[in-house]
mmCIF file of C-alpha atoms in Angstrom:
data_model
loop_
_atom_site.group_PDB
_atom_site.id
_atom_site.type_symbol
_atom_site.label_atom_id
_atom_site.label_comp_id
_atom_site.label_asym_id
_atom_site.label_seq_id
_atom_site.Cartn_x
_atom_site.Cartn_y
_atom_site.Cartn_z
ATOM 1 C CA ARG A 1 130.384 65.240 110.534
ATOM 2 C CA ILE A 2 133.129 63.638 108.449
ATOM 3 C CA PHE A 3 132.118 60.814 106.127
ATOM 4 C CA ARG A 4 134.822 58.575 104.638
ATOM 5 C CA ILE A 5 133.423 57.336 101.341
ATOM 6 C CA PHE A 6 134.857 54.076 99.927
ATOM 7 C CA CYS A 7 135.041 54.485 96.132
ATOM 8 C CA CYS A 8 135.695 51.640 93.712
ATOM 9 C CA HIS A 9 135.562 50.876 90.018
ATOM 10 C CA ASP A 10 132.155 50.174 88.525
ATOM 11 C CA ARG A 11 133.317 46.853 87.003
ATOM 12 C CA PRO A 12 135.025 43.904 88.743
ATOM 13 C CA ASP A 13 138.494 42.720 87.826
ATOM 14 C CA SER A 14 138.244 40.138 85.024
ATOM 15 C CA THR A 15 140.527 37.700 86.875
ATOM 16 C CA SER A 16 139.621 37.983 90.552
ATOM 17 C CA GLY A 17 136.004 39.112 90.165
ATOM 18 C CA GLU A 18 136.603 41.740 92.867
ATOM 19 C CA TYR A 19 136.007 45.493 92.647
ATOM 20 C CA PRO A 20 139.455 47.153 92.958
ATOM 21 C CA VAL A 21 139.727 50.129 95.290
ATOM 22 C CA SER A 22 140.107 53.457 93.526
ATOM 23 C CA ARG A 23 140.427 55.894 96.415
ATOM 24 C CA TRP A 24 139.030 57.141 99.711
ATOM 25 C CA VAL A 25 137.191 60.456 99.723
ATOM 26 C CA GLU A 26 136.392 62.519 102.812
ATOM 27 C CA LEU A 27 133.328 64.760 102.807
ATOM 28 C CA ASP A 28 132.673 67.352 105.480
ATOM 29 C CA VAL A 29 128.873 67.517 105.821
ATOM 30 C CA THR A 30 127.566 70.174 108.176
ATOM 31 C CA PRO A 31 124.125 69.310 109.544
ATOM 32 C CA ARG A 32 121.540 71.960 108.690
ATOM 33 C CA ARG A 33 118.174 72.869 110.137
ATOM 34 C CA ILE A 34 115.757 72.945 107.206
ATOM 35 C CA LEU A 35 112.087 73.929 107.116
ATOM 36 C CA LEU A 36 109.947 72.573 104.268
ATOM 37 C CA ALA A 37 106.752 74.437 103.350
ATOM 38 C CA SER A 38 104.218 72.057 101.822
ATOM 39 C CA THR A 39 101.489 72.702 99.264
ATOM 40 C CA PRO A 40 98.363 74.489 100.588
ATOM 41 C CA VAL A 41 95.959 72.574 98.316
ATOM 42 C CA GLY A 42 95.521 69.696 100.792
ATOM 43 C CA PRO A 43 96.911 67.914 103.866
ATOM 44 C CA LEU A 44 99.877 65.580 103.481
ATOM 45 C CA GLY A 45 98.541 62.081 102.946
ATOM 46 C CA SER A 46 95.313 63.145 101.275
ATOM 47 C CA GLY A 47 96.617 62.704 97.729
ATOM 48 C CA ILE A 48 95.281 66.130 96.744
ATOM 49 C CA GLY A 49 98.809 67.493 96.530
ATOM 50 C CA GLY A 50 99.787 64.853 93.971
ATOM 51 C CA GLY A 51 103.520 64.509 93.346
ATOM 52 C CA VAL A 52 104.388 67.313 95.773
ATOM 53 C CA GLU A 53 103.381 65.077 98.676
ATOM 54 C CA LEU A 54 105.675 62.252 97.550
ATOM 55 C CA THR A 55 108.508 64.701 96.856
ATOM 56 C CA LEU A 56 108.223 66.174 100.345
ATOM 57 C CA HIS A 57 108.112 62.788 102.092
ATOM 58 C CA ASN A 58 111.149 61.493 100.238
ATOM 59 C CA LEU A 59 113.128 64.711 100.610
ATOM 60 C CA VAL A 60 112.524 64.633 104.374
ATOM 61 C CA TYR A 61 113.803 61.053 104.447
ATOM 62 C CA GLY A 62 116.912 61.711 102.353
ATOM 63 C CA LEU A 63 117.882 64.860 104.245
ATOM 64 C CA GLY A 64 117.330 63.051 107.533
ATOM 65 C CA LEU A 65 119.672 60.227 106.502
ATOM 66 C CA GLN A 66 122.349 62.852 105.877
ATOM 67 C CA GLY A 67 121.965 64.128 109.437
ATOM 68 C CA HIS A 68 119.959 67.278 108.752
ATOM 69 C CA HIS A 69 117.143 68.370 111.063
ATOM 70 C CA VAL A 70 113.961 68.742 109.006
ATOM 71 C CA GLU A 71 110.594 70.167 110.015
ATOM 72 C CA VAL A 72 107.506 70.757 107.881
ATOM 73 C CA VAL A 73 104.727 73.349 107.708
ATOM 74 C CA ALA A 74 101.539 71.880 106.226
ATOM 75 C CA PRO A 75 97.727 72.138 106.349
ATOM 76 C CA ALA A 76 95.990 70.698 109.395
ATOM 77 C CA GLY A 77 95.256 66.987 109.167
ATOM 78 C CA SER A 78 98.619 66.158 107.579
ATOM 79 C CA LEU A 79 100.510 62.964 108.295
ATOM 80 C CA HIS A 80 103.571 63.238 110.522
ATOM 81 C CA VAL A 81 106.880 63.432 108.647
ATOM 82 C CA GLY A 82 110.269 64.720 109.732
ATOM 83 C CA GLU A 83 111.072 65.891 113.243
ATOM 84 C CA ARG A 84 107.844 67.865 113.463
ATOM 85 C CA VAL A 85 104.893 68.931 111.320
ATOM 86 C CA HIS A 86 103.507 72.364 112.150
ATOM 87 C CA GLN A 87 99.793 71.798 111.487
ATOM 88 C CA VAL A 88 98.086 74.950 110.214
ATOM 89 C CA LYS A 89 94.331 75.458 109.966
ATOM 90 C CA GLY A 90 92.656 77.405 107.174
ATOM 91 C CA ALA A 91 90.771 77.289 103.891
ATOM 92 C CA LEU A 92 92.614 75.258 101.257
ATOM 93 C CA GLN A 93 94.024 76.941 98.168
ATOM 94 C CA VAL A 94 92.602 76.190 94.717
ATOM 95 C CA SER A 95 95.183 74.424 92.536
ATOM 96 C CA SER A 96 96.719 76.618 89.828
ATOM 97 C CA GLN A 97 96.313 73.884 87.218
ATOM 98 C CA THR A 98 92.538 74.411 87.290
ATOM 99 C CA GLN A 99 92.843 78.141 86.551
ATOM 100 C CA ALA A 100 93.168 80.064 83.277
ATOM 101 C CA ARG A 101 96.573 81.449 82.334
ATOM 102 C CA ASP A 102 95.426 85.056 82.822
ATOM 103 C CA ALA A 103 93.609 84.344 86.094
ATOM 104 C CA PRO A 104 94.319 86.833 88.904
ATOM 105 C CA ILE A 105 95.954 85.654 92.110
ATOM 106 C CA GLU A 106 93.300 84.920 94.716
ATOM 107 C CA MET A 107 93.226 83.555 98.258
ATOM 108 C CA PRO A 108 90.091 82.449 100.103
ATOM 109 C CA SER A 109 88.993 84.051 103.348
ATOM 110 C CA GLY A 110 90.914 82.465 106.204
ATOM 111 C CA SER A 111 93.492 81.132 103.727
ATOM 112 C CA VAL A 112 95.687 78.268 104.920
ATOM 113 C CA LEU A 113 98.401 79.564 102.574
ATOM 114 C CA ALA A 114 98.541 82.890 104.401
ATOM 115 C CA ALA A 115 98.455 81.125 107.774
ATOM 116 C CA MET A 116 101.240 78.729 106.762
ATOM 117 C CA TRP A 117 103.542 81.561 105.754
ATOM 118 C CA SER A 118 102.714 83.448 108.918
ATOM 119 C CA THR A 119 103.942 80.345 110.746
ATOM 120 C CA VAL A 120 107.064 80.178 108.563
ATOM 121 C CA SER A 121 107.784 83.815 109.366
ATOM 122 C CA ASP A 122 107.311 83.242 113.103
ATOM 123 C CA ILE A 123 109.721 80.273 113.341
ATOM 124 C CA GLN A 124 112.221 81.091 110.569
ATOM 125 C CA ASP A 125 115.040 82.026 112.942
ATOM 126 C CA GLN A 126 115.163 78.400 114.155
ATOM 127 C CA PHE A 127 116.340 77.266 110.703
ATOM 128 C CA ASP A 128 119.199 77.731 108.266
ATOM 129 C CA ALA A 129 116.930 77.701 105.212
ATOM 130 C CA VAL A 130 113.327 77.331 104.095
ATOM 131 C CA ILE A 131 112.442 75.261 101.024
ATOM 132 C CA ASN A 132 109.051 76.057 99.539
ATOM 133 C CA LEU A 133 107.347 73.274 97.568
ATOM 134 C CA ALA A 134 104.147 75.187 96.771
ATOM 135 C CA TYR A 135 103.392 76.710 93.370
ATOM 136 C CA ASP A 136 101.934 79.949 94.754
ATOM 137 C CA TRP A 137 102.536 83.652 94.453
ATOM 138 C CA LEU A 138 102.602 84.562 98.168
ATOM 139 C CA PRO A 139 105.843 82.744 99.155
ATOM 140 C CA LEU A 140 107.573 84.154 96.081
ATOM 141 C CA TYR A 141 106.515 87.673 97.014
ATOM 142 C CA LEU A 142 107.662 87.208 100.634
ATOM 143 C CA THR A 143 111.109 85.824 99.745
ATOM 144 C CA PRO A 144 113.120 89.086 99.905
ATOM 145 C CA PHE A 145 111.441 90.087 103.173
ATOM 146 C CA MET A 146 112.416 86.929 105.083
ATOM 147 C CA ARG A 147 115.421 86.881 107.428
ATOM 148 C CA VAL A 148 116.630 83.408 106.321
ATOM 149 C CA PRO A 149 117.090 82.173 102.745
ATOM 150 C CA VAL A 150 113.920 80.897 101.108
ATOM 151 C CA LEU A 151 114.393 78.558 98.142
ATOM 152 C CA HIS A 152 111.619 77.422 95.803
ATOM 153 C CA LEU A 153 111.390 73.922 94.354
ATOM 154 C CA VAL A 154 108.816 74.637 91.651
ATOM 155 C CA SER A 155 106.374 71.777 91.182
ATOM 156 C CA MET A 156 104.703 72.723 87.867
ATOM 157 C CA GLY A 157 105.476 74.132 84.478
ATOM 158 C CA SER A 158 104.441 77.624 83.451
ATOM 159 C CA LEU A 159 100.686 77.949 84.085
ATOM 160 C CA ASN A 160 100.026 81.545 85.044
ATOM 161 C CA ASP A 161 101.357 84.885 83.793
ATOM 162 C CA VAL A 162 101.462 86.440 87.266
ATOM 163 C CA MET A 163 103.418 83.451 88.610
ATOM 164 C CA ASP A 164 105.905 83.689 85.731
ATOM 165 C CA SER A 165 106.480 87.325 86.618
ATOM 166 C CA ALA A 166 106.885 86.559 90.333
ATOM 167 C CA LEU A 167 109.441 83.833 89.604
ATOM 168 C CA ALA A 168 111.388 86.196 87.350
ATOM 169 C CA ASP A 169 111.392 88.838 90.106
ATOM 170 C CA VAL A 170 112.903 86.356 92.585
ATOM 171 C CA GLU A 171 115.634 85.417 90.111
ATOM 172 C CA LEU A 172 116.370 89.069 89.377
ATOM 173 C CA GLU A 173 116.704 90.041 93.034
ATOM 174 C CA LEU A 174 118.047 86.796 94.535
ATOM 175 C CA SER A 175 119.595 84.678 91.811
ATOM 176 C CA GLY A 176 119.867 80.941 92.454
ATOM 177 C CA ARG A 177 116.771 80.528 94.621
ATOM 178 C CA LEU A 178 114.721 78.583 92.032
ATOM 179 C CA ALA A 179 114.866 74.891 91.115
ATOM 180 C CA ALA A 180 112.851 72.661 88.795
ATOM 181 C CA HIS A 181 112.482 68.899 88.529
ATOM 182 C CA SER A 182 113.268 68.557 84.818
ATOM 183 C CA MET A 183 114.598 70.502 81.859
ATOM 184 C CA ALA A 184 111.277 69.982 80.082
ATOM 185 C CA GLN A 185 109.541 71.738 82.967
ATOM 186 C CA ALA A 186 112.058 74.619 82.968
ATOM 187 C CA ASN A 187 111.643 75.048 79.223
ATOM 188 C CA THR A 188 107.976 75.997 79.659
ATOM 189 C CA PHE A 189 109.069 79.273 81.292
ATOM 190 C CA PRO A 190 110.311 82.381 79.466
ATOM 191 C CA ASP A 191 113.801 82.006 80.997
ATOM 192 C CA PRO A 192 114.686 78.326 81.630
ATOM 193 C CA ALA A 193 118.186 79.301 82.793
ATOM 194 C CA MET A 194 116.843 80.708 86.067
ATOM 195 C CA PHE A 195 116.245 77.144 87.356
ATOM 196 C CA ARG A 196 118.647 74.613 88.793
ATOM 197 C CA ILE A 197 117.534 71.095 87.755
ATOM 198 C CA VAL A 198 117.373 68.777 90.795
ATOM 199 C CA GLY A 199 115.283 65.872 89.488
ATOM 200 C CA ASN A 200 113.489 63.904 92.169
ATOM 201 C CA GLY A 201 113.877 60.791 94.282
ATOM 202 C CA ILE A 202 112.082 58.062 96.207
ATOM 203 C CA VAL A 203 112.863 55.890 99.223
ATOM 204 C CA THR A 204 113.968 52.908 97.155
ATOM 205 C CA GLU A 205 113.970 50.651 100.233
ATOM 206 C CA ARG A 206 110.160 50.781 100.171
ATOM 207 C CA TYR A 207 109.978 49.274 96.672
ATOM 208 C CA ASP A 208 110.405 45.579 95.902
ATOM 209 C CA LEU A 209 111.836 44.432 92.571
ATOM 210 C CA GLN A 210 109.467 42.015 90.834
ATOM 211 C CA THR A 211 111.320 40.280 88.019
ATOM 212 C CA ARG A 212 108.189 39.327 86.082
ATOM 213 C CA PRO A 213 104.554 40.441 85.860
ATOM 214 C CA ASP A 214 101.663 38.293 87.020
ATOM 215 C CA ALA A 215 99.779 35.951 84.687
ATOM 216 C CA GLU A 216 97.381 38.650 83.457
ATOM 217 C CA ALA A 217 100.295 40.884 82.363
ATOM 218 C CA ALA A 218 98.083 43.952 82.701
ATOM 219 C CA LEU A 219 99.212 47.480 81.986
ATOM 220 C CA GLY A 220 99.164 50.073 84.782
ATOM 221 C CA PHE A 221 98.160 53.718 85.027
ATOM 222 C CA VAL A 222 98.813 55.839 88.130
ATOM 223 C CA GLY A 223 97.657 59.438 88.550
ATOM 224 C CA ARG A 224 94.808 61.728 89.420
ATOM 225 C CA ILE A 225 91.697 60.989 87.388
ATOM 226 C CA SER A 226 91.630 64.315 85.559
ATOM 227 C CA PRO A 227 91.854 65.407 81.902
ATOM 228 C CA GLU A 228 95.504 66.529 81.902
ATOM 229 C CA LYS A 229 96.587 62.917 82.559
ATOM 230 C CA GLY A 230 95.233 61.716 79.203
ATOM 231 C CA LEU A 231 93.299 58.693 80.410
ATOM 232 C CA GLU A 232 91.315 58.623 77.160
ATOM 233 C CA ASP A 233 94.475 57.563 75.295
ATOM 234 C CA VAL A 234 95.044 54.777 77.813
ATOM 235 C CA ALA A 235 91.474 53.597 77.239
ATOM 236 C CA GLU A 236 92.046 53.628 73.471
ATOM 237 C CA LEU A 237 95.267 51.656 73.981
ATOM 238 C CA SER A 238 93.375 49.068 76.026
ATOM 239 C CA ALA A 239 90.706 48.746 73.347
ATOM 240 C CA ARG A 240 93.301 48.284 70.581
ATOM 241 C CA THR A 241 95.516 45.771 72.395
ATOM 242 C CA GLY A 242 92.887 43.946 74.448
ATOM 243 C CA ARG A 243 95.008 44.511 77.564
ATOM 244 C CA VAL A 244 93.521 45.177 80.981
ATOM 245 C CA VAL A 245 94.696 48.496 82.406
ATOM 246 C CA ARG A 246 94.739 48.700 86.201
ATOM 247 C CA VAL A 247 94.133 52.302 87.270
ATOM 248 C CA TRP A 248 95.209 53.803 90.593
ATOM 249 C CA GLY A 249 94.770 57.382 91.720
ATOM 250 C CA MET A 250 92.532 59.930 93.372
ATOM 251 C CA MET A 251 89.143 60.280 91.652
ATOM 252 C CA GLN A 252 89.408 64.029 91.139
ATOM 253 C CA ASP A 253 86.983 64.282 88.204
ATOM 254 C CA GLU A 254 84.393 61.508 88.282
ATOM 255 C CA ALA A 255 82.478 62.954 85.307
ATOM 256 C CA TYR A 256 85.650 62.691 83.227
ATOM 257 C CA TRP A 257 86.113 59.047 84.270
ATOM 258 C CA HIS A 258 82.579 58.152 83.182
ATOM 259 C CA ARG A 259 82.989 60.052 79.917
ATOM 260 C CA VAL A 260 86.149 58.104 79.072
ATOM 261 C CA ALA A 261 84.370 54.819 79.809
ATOM 262 C CA ILE A 262 81.386 55.731 77.628
ATOM 263 C CA ASP A 263 83.569 56.893 74.734
ATOM 264 C CA HIS A 264 85.656 53.689 74.822
ATOM 265 C CA PRO A 265 83.236 50.795 75.415
ATOM 266 C CA ASP A 266 85.823 48.167 74.435
ATOM 267 C CA ALA A 267 88.415 49.401 76.943
ATOM 268 C CA ARG A 268 89.161 47.175 79.906
ATOM 269 C CA LEU A 269 89.828 49.703 82.666
ATOM 270 C CA ASP A 270 90.005 48.353 86.228
ATOM 271 C CA TYR A 271 89.875 51.235 88.731
ATOM 272 C CA ARG A 272 91.501 50.239 92.039
ATOM 273 C CA GLY A 273 91.372 53.492 93.999
ATOM 274 C CA PHE A 274 94.013 55.569 95.746
ATOM 275 C CA LEU A 275 96.563 53.496 97.676
ATOM 276 C CA PRO A 276 99.378 54.398 100.087
ATOM 277 C CA THR A 277 102.907 53.851 98.797
ATOM 278 C CA ASP A 278 103.590 50.406 100.283
ATOM 279 C CA GLU A 279 100.386 48.924 98.874
ATOM 280 C CA LEU A 280 100.721 50.740 95.548
ATOM 281 C CA GLN A 281 104.259 49.567 94.849
ATOM 282 C CA ALA A 282 103.255 45.938 95.395
ATOM 283 C CA GLU A 283 100.354 46.328 92.964
ATOM 284 C CA ILE A 284 102.358 48.162 90.283
ATOM 285 C CA GLY A 285 105.061 45.506 90.378
ATOM 286 C CA ARG A 286 102.611 42.910 89.079
ATOM 287 C CA CYS A 287 102.038 44.891 85.858
ATOM 288 C CA ALA A 288 103.787 44.346 82.552
ATOM 289 C CA ALA A 289 104.318 48.093 82.038
ATOM 290 C CA LEU A 290 103.211 51.500 83.278
ATOM 291 C CA VAL A 291 101.626 53.812 80.702
ATOM 292 C CA MET A 292 101.975 57.611 80.916
ATOM 293 C CA THR A 293 100.012 59.743 78.431
ATOM 294 C CA PRO A 294 100.153 63.316 79.788
ATOM 295 C CA LYS A 295 98.346 66.031 77.868
ATOM 296 C CA TRP A 296 100.343 68.722 79.638
ATOM 297 C CA VAL A 297 104.025 69.063 80.526
ATOM 298 C CA GLU A 298 104.534 66.975 83.641
ATOM 299 C CA ALA A 299 107.157 68.620 85.820
ATOM 300 C CA PHE A 300 108.737 65.245 86.530
ATOM 301 C CA GLY A 301 106.630 62.089 86.788
ATOM 302 C CA ASN A 302 107.181 60.419 90.166
ATOM 303 C CA VAL A 303 105.114 57.399 89.186
ATOM 304 C CA ALA A 304 107.669 56.606 86.466
ATOM 305 C CA ILE A 305 110.475 56.092 88.979
ATOM 306 C CA GLU A 306 108.096 54.298 91.371
ATOM 307 C CA ALA A 307 107.234 51.798 88.645
ATOM 308 C CA MET A 308 110.851 51.387 87.567
ATOM 309 C CA ALA A 309 111.857 50.768 91.193
ATOM 310 C CA THR A 310 109.633 47.675 91.144
ATOM 311 C CA GLY A 311 111.135 46.589 87.814
ATOM 312 C CA VAL A 312 108.236 47.754 85.660
ATOM 313 C CA PRO A 313 109.091 49.364 82.287
ATOM 314 C CA VAL A 314 107.461 52.696 81.465
ATOM 315 C CA LEU A 315 105.766 53.612 78.186
ATOM 316 C CA THR A 316 105.486 57.381 77.883
ATOM 317 C CA TYR A 317 104.799 60.158 75.458
ATOM 318 C CA ASP A 318 107.725 62.372 74.484
ATOM 319 C CA ARG A 319 106.320 65.212 76.562
ATOM 320 C CA GLY A 320 107.507 66.582 79.896
ATOM 321 C CA GLY A 321 109.566 65.046 82.681
ATOM 322 C CA PRO A 322 108.752 61.354 82.058
ATOM 323 C CA ALA A 323 110.508 61.497 78.688
ATOM 324 C CA GLU A 324 113.714 62.545 80.502
ATOM 325 C CA ILE A 325 113.419 59.729 83.042
ATOM 326 C CA VAL A 326 112.863 56.816 80.653
ATOM 327 C CA VAL A 327 115.880 55.606 78.685
ATOM 328 C CA ASP A 328 114.275 54.557 75.411
ATOM 329 C CA GLY A 329 114.783 50.856 74.768
ATOM 330 C CA VAL A 330 116.472 50.325 78.162
ATOM 331 C CA THR A 331 113.945 51.157 80.892
ATOM 332 C CA GLY A 332 110.905 51.502 78.646
ATOM 333 C CA PHE A 333 109.894 53.287 75.464
ATOM 334 C CA VAL A 334 109.389 56.962 74.602
ATOM 335 C CA VAL A 335 106.926 57.489 71.739
ATOM 336 C CA PRO A 336 105.702 60.617 69.929
ATOM 337 C CA ALA A 337 103.168 62.606 71.942
ATOM 338 C CA ASP A 338 99.508 61.678 71.367
ATOM 339 C CA ASP A 339 100.433 58.721 69.120
ATOM 340 C CA VAL A 340 98.371 55.778 70.379
ATOM 341 C CA ASP A 341 99.543 53.635 67.440
ATOM 342 C CA ALA A 342 103.135 54.047 68.633
ATOM 343 C CA LEU A 343 102.053 53.144 72.168
ATOM 344 C CA ALA A 344 100.397 49.971 70.903
ATOM 345 C CA ASP A 345 103.608 49.053 69.072
ATOM 346 C CA ALA A 346 105.608 49.649 72.275
ATOM 347 C CA VAL A 347 103.291 47.308 74.198
ATOM 348 C CA GLU A 348 104.330 44.513 71.823
ATOM 349 C CA ARG A 349 108.013 45.139 72.687
ATOM 350 C CA ILE A 350 107.731 45.199 76.492
ATOM 351 C CA ASP A 351 109.486 41.856 76.862
ATOM 352 C CA GLN A 352 112.664 43.382 75.410
ATOM 353 C CA ILE A 353 113.156 45.408 78.605
ATOM 354 C CA ASP A 354 115.292 43.997 81.449
ATOM 355 C CA ARG A 355 113.282 44.693 84.603
ATOM 356 C CA ALA A 356 116.416 44.546 86.774
ATOM 357 C CA MET A 357 117.894 47.367 84.686
ATOM 358 C CA CYS A 358 114.854 49.515 85.494
ATOM 359 C CA ARG A 359 115.580 49.144 89.216
ATOM 360 C CA GLN A 360 119.298 49.802 88.764
ATOM 361 C CA ARG A 361 118.532 53.087 87.011
ATOM 362 C CA VAL A 362 116.419 54.253 89.968
ATOM 363 C CA ASP A 363 119.022 53.201 92.533
ATOM 364 C CA ALA A 364 121.693 55.167 90.681
ATOM 365 C CA GLU A 365 119.810 58.369 89.833
ATOM 366 C CA TYR A 366 116.557 58.634 91.741
ATOM 367 C CA SER A 367 117.063 57.455 95.319
ATOM 368 C CA SER A 368 116.107 59.762 98.177
ATOM 369 C CA LEU A 369 119.798 60.176 99.019
ATOM 370 C CA ALA A 370 120.651 61.137 95.435
ATOM 371 C CA MET A 371 117.852 63.688 95.508
ATOM 372 C CA ALA A 372 118.999 65.036 98.890
ATOM 373 C CA ASP A 373 122.547 65.417 97.547
ATOM 374 C CA ARG A 374 121.325 67.534 94.661
ATOM 375 C CA VAL A 375 119.151 69.703 96.911
ATOM 376 C CA VAL A 376 121.905 70.216 99.511
ATOM 377 C CA THR A 377 124.303 71.227 96.724
ATOM 378 C CA TRP A 378 121.709 73.729 95.504
#
């Protein structure tokens, strides 16, 4: 397929107000058949897979718009995405983030991970490439034995010594097969240079720009309710500023939620459950800002670009992927990690941020098509 791309200057002529033509560019894009292997920790649509689920959905969409044929292998019970979802039954894998760094690699009896990669092996010859989105040892080990190229979009920072070794082995034998979402994520590994940085993207058409918050001007928090997300700092921020914080996300650790509430009796936390994208984006857009207080290195931070797509500024710690997404003073504020005082100061400066600029940043850098371009180049 030949695409003729109309390119113009990024500023209009000062006299006519029109955008003068710079050139025409022709791109020869060969449609590919691509198989995406999802995370084995839960079905697509369950929320258990966290950001991997959103990444997969949006990558399917962007690649599809470019004319590529995309199918998915995922645990049984997954939502339909792409041309086809190969539903695989089996026992779900325990997430690596809950395991100690020196934990051995384990798979449950009747593992869905093993069954998924048996399926990948069976159908691989129907595809030009396989992209693995799971942070697991088995697909890394199998990579050199597959007949088609297997690439790995790594979804987490360094968490496990055995995984670090397996990733290094892939790079040593088949250089170029590894990608990460952010430089901060890559820097958690012994050799950051083994990763191509591809960022992430969302289907921006599903997000509506809201030029002002609602009357309550509440803050927002989106993420799994679990300790690594740092909800206790959000509660402290609420107590100090008197702001309501609307909380969305899967209740992964209910004991942790109750502990945060008990430890911060003056916090005004309003838990609103786990919502699908269309409902969530409408709710986020009513907030004055999104707060991100990760206690670990987030690989990227999809909720940051989701919020910005609705015009909502992001307040984040200078830790992990979110700090690379937010342009300090332009699309939000980046403050020193674990500094709630600095967060409280940033809350007072929210009105300095142009909400339209937040959306423009996402359109330019984090659309599903921009993400697909980076992945296809990889």
